[in-house]
Each structure stands twice: as structure tokens, then as C-alpha cells.
mmCIF file of C-alpha atoms and ligand atoms in Angstrom:
data_model
loop_
_atom_site.group_PDB
_atom_site.id
_atom_site.type_symbol
_atom_site.label_atom_id
_atom_site.label_comp_id
_atom_site.label_asym_id
_atom_site.label_seq_id
_atom_site.Cartn_x
_atom_site.Cartn_y
_atom_site.Cartn_z
ATOM 1 C CA UNK A 709 171.933 -72.293 48.524
ATOM 2 C CA UNK A 710 175.387 -70.987 47.741
ATOM 3 C CA UNK A 711 176.813 -74.480 46.493
ATOM 4 C CA UNK A 712 174.905 -73.094 43.487
ATOM 5 C CA UNK A 713 177.385 -70.831 41.793
ATOM 6 C CA UNK A 714 174.779 -68.837 39.712
ATOM 7 C CA UNK A 715 174.017 -67.320 43.573
ATOM 8 C CA UNK A 716 177.725 -66.737 45.009
ATOM 9 C CA UNK A 717 178.911 -63.005 44.354
ATOM 10 C CA UNK A 718 175.387 -61.945 43.034
ATOM 11 C CA UNK A 719 177.175 -57.943 43.682
ATOM 12 C CA UNK A 720 178.703 -59.253 40.001
ATOM 13 C CA UNK A 721 175.912 -56.816 38.814
ATOM 14 C CA UNK A 722 177.456 -54.104 39.756
ATOM 15 C CA UNK A 723 180.586 -54.955 37.583
ATOM 16 C CA UNK A 724 178.417 -55.113 34.799
ATOM 17 C CA UNK A 725 177.466 -51.607 35.508
ATOM 18 C CA UNK A 726 180.944 -50.511 36.018
ATOM 19 C CA UNK A 727 181.855 -51.753 32.586
ATOM 20 C CA UNK A 728 178.956 -49.176 31.647
ATOM 21 C CA UNK A 729 180.322 -46.394 33.344
ATOM 22 C CA UNK A 730 177.449 -46.797 35.598
ATOM 23 C CA UNK A 731 178.616 -45.898 39.101
ATOM 24 C CA UNK A 732 177.321 -47.728 42.777
ATOM 25 C CA UNK A 733 175.192 -44.770 43.539
ATOM 26 C CA UNK A 734 173.972 -43.409 39.955
ATOM 27 C CA UNK A 735 170.113 -43.678 39.119
ATOM 28 C CA UNK A 736 168.979 -46.380 37.061
ATOM 29 C CA UNK A 737 166.856 -47.277 34.322
ATOM 30 C CA UNK A 738 165.325 -50.750 34.128
ATOM 31 C CA UNK A 739 166.283 -51.267 30.530
ATOM 32 C CA UNK A 740 169.550 -51.356 31.743
ATOM 33 C CA UNK A 741 169.313 -53.801 34.174
ATOM 34 C CA UNK A 742 167.200 -56.253 32.403
ATOM 35 C CA UNK A 743 170.451 -57.847 30.318
ATOM 36 C CA UNK A 744 171.668 -58.752 33.659
ATOM 37 C CA UNK A 745 169.132 -59.145 36.450
ATOM 38 C CA UNK A 746 166.967 -61.955 34.512
ATOM 39 C CA UNK A 747 167.709 -65.044 36.403
ATOM 40 C CA UNK A 748 165.467 -67.363 34.335
ATOM 41 C CA UNK A 749 165.209 -68.282 30.456
ATOM 42 C CA UNK A 750 164.606 -65.641 27.910
ATOM 43 C CA UNK A 751 165.008 -62.513 29.965
ATOM 44 C CA UNK A 752 162.137 -60.333 29.718
ATOM 45 C CA UNK A 753 160.961 -61.893 26.682
ATOM 46 C CA UNK A 754 159.509 -64.629 28.819
ATOM 47 C CA UNK A 755 158.096 -61.971 31.423
ATOM 48 C CA UNK A 756 156.033 -60.535 28.651
ATOM 49 C CA UNK A 757 154.795 -64.002 27.698
ATOM 50 C CA UNK A 758 153.182 -64.079 31.491
ATOM 51 C CA UNK A 759 151.491 -61.044 31.028
ATOM 52 C CA UNK A 760 150.007 -61.569 27.837
ATOM 53 C CA UNK A 761 148.245 -64.436 30.720
ATOM 54 C CA UNK A 762 148.168 -62.234 33.714
ATOM 55 C CA UNK A 763 146.499 -59.163 32.251
ATOM 56 C CA UNK A 764 147.459 -57.070 34.721
ATOM 57 C CA UNK A 765 146.149 -53.455 35.166
ATOM 58 C CA UNK A 766 148.060 -50.441 36.984
ATOM 59 C CA UNK A 767 147.218 -51.305 40.422
ATOM 60 C CA UNK A 768 147.291 -54.973 40.433
ATOM 61 C CA UNK A 769 148.536 -56.938 43.126
ATOM 62 C CA UNK A 770 151.566 -59.400 42.412
ATOM 63 C CA UNK A 771 153.746 -61.713 44.309
ATOM 64 C CA UNK A 772 156.825 -62.407 42.930
ATOM 65 C CA UNK A 773 157.881 -66.005 44.586
ATOM 66 C CA UNK A 774 161.504 -66.301 44.665
ATOM 67 C CA UNK A 775 162.545 -62.698 43.303
ATOM 68 C CA UNK A 776 166.305 -63.423 43.180
ATOM 69 C CA UNK A 777 168.091 -59.851 42.641
ATOM 70 C CA UNK A 778 164.475 -58.287 41.228
ATOM 71 C CA UNK A 779 164.623 -58.213 37.458
ATOM 72 C CA UNK A 780 160.919 -59.750 36.689
ATOM 73 C CA UNK A 781 159.502 -58.036 39.696
ATOM 74 C CA UNK A 782 160.968 -54.323 38.444
ATOM 75 C CA UNK A 783 159.944 -55.283 34.950
ATOM 76 C CA UNK A 784 156.435 -56.094 35.695
ATOM 77 C CA UNK A 785 155.774 -52.838 37.867
ATOM 78 C CA UNK A 786 157.332 -50.434 35.548
ATOM 79 C CA UNK A 787 155.766 -52.330 32.551
ATOM 80 C CA UNK A 788 152.000 -52.428 33.703
ATOM 81 C CA UNK A 789 151.908 -49.661 36.774
ATOM 82 C CA UNK A 790 151.236 -53.239 39.423
ATOM 83 C CA UNK A 791 152.059 -53.615 42.386
ATOM 84 C CA UNK A 792 154.814 -56.329 42.845
ATOM 85 C CA UNK A 793 155.837 -57.810 45.783
ATOM 86 C CA UNK A 794 159.000 -59.238 45.505
ATOM 87 C CA UNK A 795 159.897 -62.051 47.851
ATOM 88 C CA UNK A 796 163.357 -63.750 48.256
ATOM 89 C CA UNK A 797 165.006 -66.183 50.692
ATOM 90 C CA UNK A 798 168.622 -65.315 50.215
ATOM 91 C CA UNK A 799 169.442 -62.002 52.041
ATOM 92 C CA UNK A 800 172.619 -60.966 49.621
ATOM 93 C CA UNK A 801 170.008 -61.221 46.985
ATOM 94 C CA UNK A 802 166.948 -59.556 48.549
ATOM 95 C CA UNK A 803 169.853 -56.774 49.314
ATOM 96 C CA UNK A 804 171.010 -56.041 45.899
ATOM 97 C CA UNK A 805 167.526 -55.842 44.773
ATOM 98 C CA UNK A 806 166.426 -53.449 46.874
ATOM 99 C CA UNK A 807 169.345 -51.134 46.178
ATOM 100 C CA UNK A 808 168.490 -51.434 42.165
ATOM 101 C CA UNK A 809 164.935 -50.992 42.845
ATOM 102 C CA UNK A 810 165.555 -47.419 44.774
ATOM 103 C CA UNK A 811 167.695 -46.428 42.287
ATOM 104 C CA UNK A 812 165.501 -47.313 39.719
ATOM 105 C CA UNK A 813 162.785 -45.186 41.772
ATOM 106 C CA UNK A 814 160.338 -48.130 42.011
ATOM 107 C CA UNK A 815 160.423 -48.560 45.525
ATOM 108 C CA UNK A 816 156.881 -47.430 45.769
ATOM 109 C CA UNK A 817 155.892 -50.293 43.158
ATOM 110 C CA UNK A 818 158.115 -52.558 44.102
ATOM 111 C CA UNK A 819 158.204 -53.943 47.741
ATOM 112 C CA UNK A 820 161.282 -56.261 48.711
ATOM 113 C CA UNK A 821 160.735 -58.940 51.296
ATOM 114 C CA UNK A 822 163.317 -61.353 52.474
ATOM 115 C CA UNK A 823 161.603 -64.889 54.095
ATOM 116 C CA UNK A 824 160.477 -68.302 52.664
ATOM 117 C CA UNK A 825 157.068 -68.864 50.754
ATOM 118 C CA UNK A 826 157.121 -71.999 53.123
ATOM 119 C CA UNK A 827 156.571 -69.349 55.778
ATOM 120 C CA UNK A 828 153.474 -68.302 54.351
ATOM 121 C CA UNK A 829 153.048 -64.667 52.049
ATOM 122 C CA UNK A 830 152.214 -62.025 54.235
ATOM 123 C CA UNK A 831 148.905 -60.793 52.642
ATOM 124 C CA UNK A 832 145.707 -63.088 51.024
ATOM 125 C CA UNK A 833 144.885 -60.366 48.306
ATOM 126 C CA UNK A 834 146.825 -61.016 45.042
ATOM 127 C CA UNK A 835 145.406 -60.736 41.738
ATOM 128 C CA UNK A 836 148.569 -62.705 40.848
ATOM 129 C CA UNK A 837 151.374 -65.117 41.850
ATOM 130 C CA UNK A 838 154.551 -65.368 39.714
ATOM 131 C CA UNK A 839 157.187 -67.557 39.893
ATOM 132 C CA UNK A 840 160.469 -68.024 37.760
ATOM 133 C CA UNK A 841 162.828 -70.995 37.802
ATOM 134 C CA UNK A 842 162.279 -71.059 41.628
ATOM 135 C CA UNK A 843 159.648 -74.082 42.777
ATOM 136 C CA UNK A 844 162.626 -76.601 41.462
ATOM 137 C CA UNK A 845 164.452 -75.254 44.663
ATOM 138 C CA UNK A 846 161.258 -76.401 46.795
ATOM 139 C CA UNK A 847 160.545 -80.108 47.658
ATOM 140 C CA UNK A 848 157.644 -79.539 49.912
ATOM 141 C CA UNK A 849 154.855 -79.227 46.742
ATOM 142 C CA UNK A 850 151.818 -79.133 48.925
ATOM 143 C CA UNK A 851 152.931 -76.838 51.442
ATOM 144 C CA UNK A 852 154.455 -74.539 48.592
ATOM 145 C CA UNK A 853 150.836 -74.813 46.587
ATOM 146 C CA UNK A 854 148.928 -74.245 50.122
ATOM 147 C CA UNK A 855 150.914 -70.863 50.402
ATOM 148 C CA UNK A 856 150.533 -69.536 46.967
ATOM 149 C CA UNK A 857 146.762 -70.648 46.975
ATOM 150 C CA UNK A 858 146.444 -68.611 50.409
ATOM 151 C CA UNK A 859 148.357 -65.606 48.743
ATOM 152 C CA UNK A 860 145.528 -65.171 45.990
ATOM 153 C CA UNK A 861 142.251 -63.708 45.347
ATOM 154 C CA UNK A 862 139.238 -65.704 44.760
ATOM 155 C CA UNK A 863 139.714 -65.952 40.620
ATOM 156 C CA UNK A 864 143.528 -65.174 40.972
ATOM 157 C CA UNK A 865 145.979 -66.474 38.686
ATOM 158 C CA UNK A 866 149.345 -67.831 39.228
ATOM 159 C CA UNK A 867 152.203 -68.356 36.289
ATOM 160 C CA UNK A 868 155.388 -70.404 36.637
ATOM 161 C CA UNK A 869 158.253 -71.388 34.965
ATOM 162 C CA UNK A 870 159.973 -74.476 36.570
ATOM 163 C CA UNK A 871 161.461 -77.615 35.819
ATOM 164 C CA UNK A 872 159.734 -80.884 35.484
ATOM 165 C CA UNK A 873 160.412 -84.694 35.816
ATOM 166 C CA UNK A 874 161.345 -85.877 32.197
ATOM 167 C CA UNK A 875 162.678 -89.378 32.892
ATOM 168 C CA UNK A 876 164.620 -90.984 35.706
ATOM 169 C CA UNK A 877 167.732 -89.293 36.403
ATOM 170 C CA UNK A 878 171.386 -91.301 37.198
ATOM 171 C CA UNK A 879 173.077 -90.660 40.171
ATOM 172 C CA UNK A 880 175.483 -88.597 38.716
ATOM 173 C CA UNK A 881 172.682 -86.658 36.942
ATOM 174 C CA UNK A 882 170.786 -86.829 40.977
ATOM 175 C CA UNK A 883 174.233 -85.572 42.436
ATOM 176 C CA UNK A 884 174.559 -82.612 40.066
ATOM 177 C CA UNK A 885 170.695 -81.385 40.419
ATOM 178 C CA UNK A 886 171.447 -81.656 44.415
ATOM 179 C CA UNK A 887 174.688 -80.160 44.281
ATOM 180 C CA UNK A 888 174.847 -77.486 41.564
ATOM 181 C CA UNK A 889 171.193 -76.907 41.267
ATOM 182 C CA UNK A 890 169.857 -77.219 44.629
ATOM 183 C CA UNK A 891 167.444 -79.322 43.212
ATOM 184 C CA UNK A 892 166.373 -82.241 45.449
ATOM 185 C CA UNK A 893 163.436 -84.092 43.163
ATOM 186 C CA UNK A 894 161.021 -82.885 40.374
ATOM 187 C CA UNK A 895 157.389 -84.469 39.692
ATOM 188 C CA UNK A 896 156.785 -84.678 36.276
ATOM 189 C CA UNK A 897 153.616 -83.327 34.856
ATOM 190 C CA UNK A 898 150.822 -85.121 36.219
ATOM 191 C CA UNK A 899 152.159 -85.200 39.380
ATOM 192 C CA UNK A 900 152.810 -81.687 39.545
ATOM 193 C CA UNK A 901 148.771 -81.219 38.522
ATOM 194 C CA UNK A 902 147.621 -83.248 40.903
ATOM 195 C CA UNK A 903 149.355 -81.124 43.299
ATOM 196 C CA UNK A 904 147.939 -77.966 41.957
ATOM 197 C CA UNK A 905 144.589 -79.051 42.126
ATOM 198 C CA UNK A 906 144.899 -80.826 45.527
ATOM 199 C CA UNK A 907 146.025 -76.968 46.619
ATOM 200 C CA UNK A 908 142.772 -75.851 45.294
ATOM 201 C CA UNK A 909 143.533 -74.534 41.892
ATOM 202 C CA UNK A 910 140.077 -75.375 39.555
ATOM 203 C CA UNK A 911 142.232 -74.822 36.003
ATOM 204 C CA UNK A 912 145.646 -75.962 35.543
ATOM 205 C CA UNK A 913 147.336 -75.758 32.013
ATOM 206 C CA UNK A 914 151.154 -77.151 31.686
ATOM 207 C CA UNK A 915 153.225 -76.531 28.866
ATOM 208 C CA UNK A 916 156.148 -78.513 27.671
ATOM 209 C CA UNK A 917 159.513 -76.327 26.637
ATOM 210 C CA UNK A 918 162.197 -78.641 26.885
ATOM 211 C CA UNK A 919 163.044 -78.323 23.487
ATOM 212 C CA UNK A 920 163.511 -74.242 23.507
ATOM 213 C CA UNK A 921 165.369 -74.493 27.463
ATOM 214 C CA UNK A 922 167.775 -77.265 25.850
ATOM 215 C CA UNK A 923 168.257 -74.585 22.765
ATOM 216 C CA UNK A 924 168.325 -71.589 25.353
ATOM 217 C CA UNK A 925 170.811 -73.599 28.060
ATOM 218 C CA UNK A 926 173.038 -74.704 25.061
ATOM 219 C CA UNK A 927 173.355 -71.084 23.696
ATOM 220 C CA UNK A 928 173.661 -69.508 26.594
ATOM 221 C CA UNK A 929 177.020 -71.531 27.635
ATOM 222 C CA UNK A 930 178.641 -71.051 24.037
ATOM 223 C CA UNK A 931 178.354 -67.231 23.937
ATOM 224 C CA UNK A 932 179.558 -67.427 27.463
ATOM 225 C CA UNK A 933 182.382 -68.791 26.527
ATOM 226 C CA UNK A 934 183.061 -66.974 23.677
ATOM 227 C CA UNK A 935 182.967 -63.916 25.580
ATOM 228 C CA UNK A 936 185.378 -65.468 28.190
ATOM 229 C CA UNK A 937 188.179 -62.951 28.026
ATOM 230 C CA UNK A 938 185.635 -59.703 28.280
ATOM 231 C CA UNK A 939 183.967 -62.241 31.434
ATOM 232 C CA UNK A 940 187.474 -62.421 32.994
ATOM 233 C CA UNK A 941 188.047 -58.087 32.372
ATOM 234 C CA UNK A 942 184.814 -57.374 33.971
ATOM 235 C CA UNK A 943 184.375 -59.891 36.436
ATOM 236 C CA UNK A 944 187.639 -61.613 37.469
ATOM 237 C CA UNK A 945 188.381 -65.161 36.704
ATOM 238 C CA UNK A 946 186.865 -66.585 40.076
ATOM 239 C CA UNK A 947 183.153 -65.424 38.846
ATOM 240 C CA UNK A 948 183.481 -66.705 35.153
ATOM 241 C CA UNK A 949 184.610 -69.594 36.572
ATOM 242 C CA UNK A 950 181.621 -70.490 38.745
ATOM 243 C CA UNK A 951 179.465 -69.270 36.158
ATOM 244 C CA UNK A 952 180.492 -71.392 33.503
ATOM 245 C CA UNK A 953 180.417 -74.564 35.931
ATOM 246 C CA UNK A 954 176.485 -73.674 36.397
ATOM 247 C CA UNK A 955 175.665 -72.957 33.202
ATOM 248 C CA UNK A 956 177.939 -76.202 31.617
ATOM 249 C CA UNK A 957 175.759 -78.507 34.672
ATOM 250 C CA UNK A 958 172.289 -77.193 33.403
ATOM 251 C CA UNK A 959 173.248 -77.131 29.460
ATOM 252 C CA UNK A 960 174.016 -81.075 29.817
ATOM 253 C CA UNK A 961 170.988 -82.324 31.867
ATOM 254 C CA UNK A 962 168.839 -80.501 29.544
ATOM 255 C CA UNK A 963 171.285 -82.036 26.595
ATOM 256 C CA UNK A 964 170.929 -85.594 28.222
ATOM 257 C CA UNK A 965 167.155 -85.203 28.631
ATOM 258 C CA UNK A 966 167.533 -85.444 32.390
ATOM 259 C CA UNK A 967 165.248 -82.435 33.045
ATOM 260 C CA UNK A 968 161.931 -81.108 31.186
ATOM 261 C CA UNK A 969 161.343 -77.470 31.228
ATOM 262 C CA UNK A 970 157.720 -76.410 31.911
ATOM 263 C CA UNK A 971 155.334 -73.433 31.918
ATOM 264 C CA UNK A 972 152.295 -73.553 34.141
ATOM 265 C CA UNK A 973 149.099 -71.198 34.571
ATOM 266 C CA UNK A 974 146.806 -72.375 37.465
ATOM 267 C CA UNK A 975 143.572 -70.256 38.093
HETATM 268 C C1 SAM B 734 167.016 -69.054 39.335
HETATM 269 S S1 SAM B 734 166.506 -67.578 40.603
HETATM 270 C C2 SAM B 734 165.140 -66.986 39.853
HETATM 271 C C3 SAM B 734 164.864 -65.154 40.329
HETATM 272 C C4 SAM B 734 163.788 -64.785 39.337
HETATM 273 N N1 SAM B 734 162.745 -65.171 39.807
HETATM 274 C C5 SAM B 734 164.149 -64.222 37.998
HETATM 275 O O1 SAM B 734 163.828 -64.846 37.064
HETATM 276 O O2 SAM B 734 165.239 -63.684 37.778
HETATM 277 C C6 SAM B 734 165.468 -68.568 42.087
HETATM 278 C C7 SAM B 734 164.990 -67.961 43.238
HETATM 279 O O3 SAM B 734 164.244 -68.542 44.097
HETATM 280 C C8 SAM B 734 164.687 -68.100 45.243
HETATM 281 N N2 SAM B 734 163.638 -68.701 46.464
HETATM 282 C C9 SAM B 734 164.049 -70.343 46.454
HETATM 283 N N3 SAM B 734 163.108 -71.315 47.244
HETATM 284 C C10 SAM B 734 162.398 -70.166 48.220
HETATM 285 C C11 SAM B 734 161.948 -70.407 48.828
HETATM 286 N N4 SAM B 734 161.527 -70.992 50.084
HETATM 287 N N5 SAM B 734 161.145 -68.949 49.102
HETATM 288 C C12 SAM B 734 161.616 -67.738 48.566
HETATM 289 N N6 SAM B 734 162.204 -67.486 47.567
HETATM 290 C C13 SAM B 734 163.132 -68.884 47.297
HETATM 291 C C14 SAM B 734 166.193 -68.242 45.191
HETATM 292 O O4 SAM B 734 166.882 -67.743 46.616
HETATM 293 C C15 SAM B 734 166.679 -67.694 44.046
HETATM 294 O O5 SAM B 734 167.017 -66.588 43.991
#
């Protein structure tokens, strides 16, 4: 996983907070973190779109698969009063996530679990499963979707943002995807749908958002480069170079039409 440079030096969020004058033990608000803790596209705007679909209530139970440093989980818990289980594979991300959640006073509403969705989710009573840009890392789709299906209550809903296949990729693109994005292969839209249906999801809708993700990844890279000097001041050159490499790789893949962006609702 650490060959994907978004996932190295994840403590860098503390550098951003320090630049705002916020110390390591200070209490935090969710809105102070959201510019830095959303590891997907369009930040909380994308999470709000999910919330429109999910219609969560205070006390609803949500499983966030591949929760990163906990950005979407905290935002959802704070905004809706839902209880979110934040399942994250990588221990260092999970540790940063737990600390930030505690400092936001949200530990009673966000439960952090360090583990692999392929090992099965803890409970079978979630109203909703959400997953932002995690499934691209998991080639075993039948096993993945069976675990998600098993985690849901009857009538539950799963909301996914993920990469999909847009065309056959070149050898160089496949290597960039594998090494720098930890993505061994992607399903096309029809294959995605058939995997979900085979796992027991009866009502599946998939929207193609490739054009907006192409624009987002291009402007993320341009903005990051425009702020390079400040980035080096805050984080040091190594972190800035690592993130530049990751952002550039993804922007190039979208620019060249090598991958698609998909939003999926499966009931
Ligand atoms: C691009 S990040 C997105 C994080 C978060 N969803 C967000 O939007 O801020 C994807 C996350 O999925 C996690 N992940 C990948 N495979 C996983 C698995 N099998 N089980 C649980 N988490 C996984 C990665 O470790 C990574 O933190």
C-alpha cells in the first residue's frame, strides 16, 4: 500500500493544523479538518451528495469501508447524528483517524476498526454502507460485495465512489495503476453491475462522473503546484514531492481516458 504516496506520511495533517496554530493535543472541530481529511474528490460536497441518497437519521448505523483518516465518517456523524463504523486497513491511518475523532469529541459516534473488509464486517445490521475510492484497491469483487451485502440490514443501501474501466490500458498505464495507485485492475460498468447483482443487490444504479473527476484531478494538481513553496514550508520537500507524484499520476490517467469515475447506489 505504501507505494501509493497518498498513504505515506499520513501524520502530515498535523503539519497543516500546526500551520493554523493548532497544537497536537488541542480540541478540534470537524470543519477545521475537512480541508485536509477527505481522501477523495470534491471533499464534503461529495459526502453531501451521498447523504442526499442515504437519508440517514440520528441513530442510523453506517459502515464506512476504507475510511482513511476518518474524514467522511466524522463529517457524517457530526452532520446527521448517525453512528459510523470506520473500517480502515492501514494501522497508521487508523491511528491518526482515532486521535482526530477523539479530539473532535466524536468517539461515541464514530467507532474506528482497523481491519480488512474481506475478513467480513463486524455486524450485520447496518442501514448503509459507504465507500469512497477504496474498492479500486480490491480485485476480489465477489468476496468484497458479499461482505458488504452481509453487513447490511434487509432494505439497506450501499453508496460507492470508485474507479472503473474505461478502455484497455497500455502496459505503462497498467504499471502506473498497479504501483502508484495500488490498483490491479478495474471492472467496466456492466461487469460492476453484474458483480453487485450476483452478491444480492437488487436495485443498482451507476452514474459515470469521469468528466468531472478529470477536471478535479487536473485542477488539484495545478493548485498543488501553484502552492508548492508554501507546501515545502509546511511539510518539507519529501512530502511535497511524494504528493506531487501521486496527484500527477492520477491526473494523467484521467487526462488520457485510461480510467473512469463511477458513483454507484446499490440497494
Ligand atoms: C483513497 S482512500 C479513501 C479514504 C476515505 N474513504 C476518504 O474518502 O477520505 C482508500 C482507503 O481504503 C483503504 N482500504 C483499501 N483496501 C481496504 C480493505 N480491504 N479493507 C479496508 N480498507 C481498505 C486504504 O487503506 C485507504 O485508506
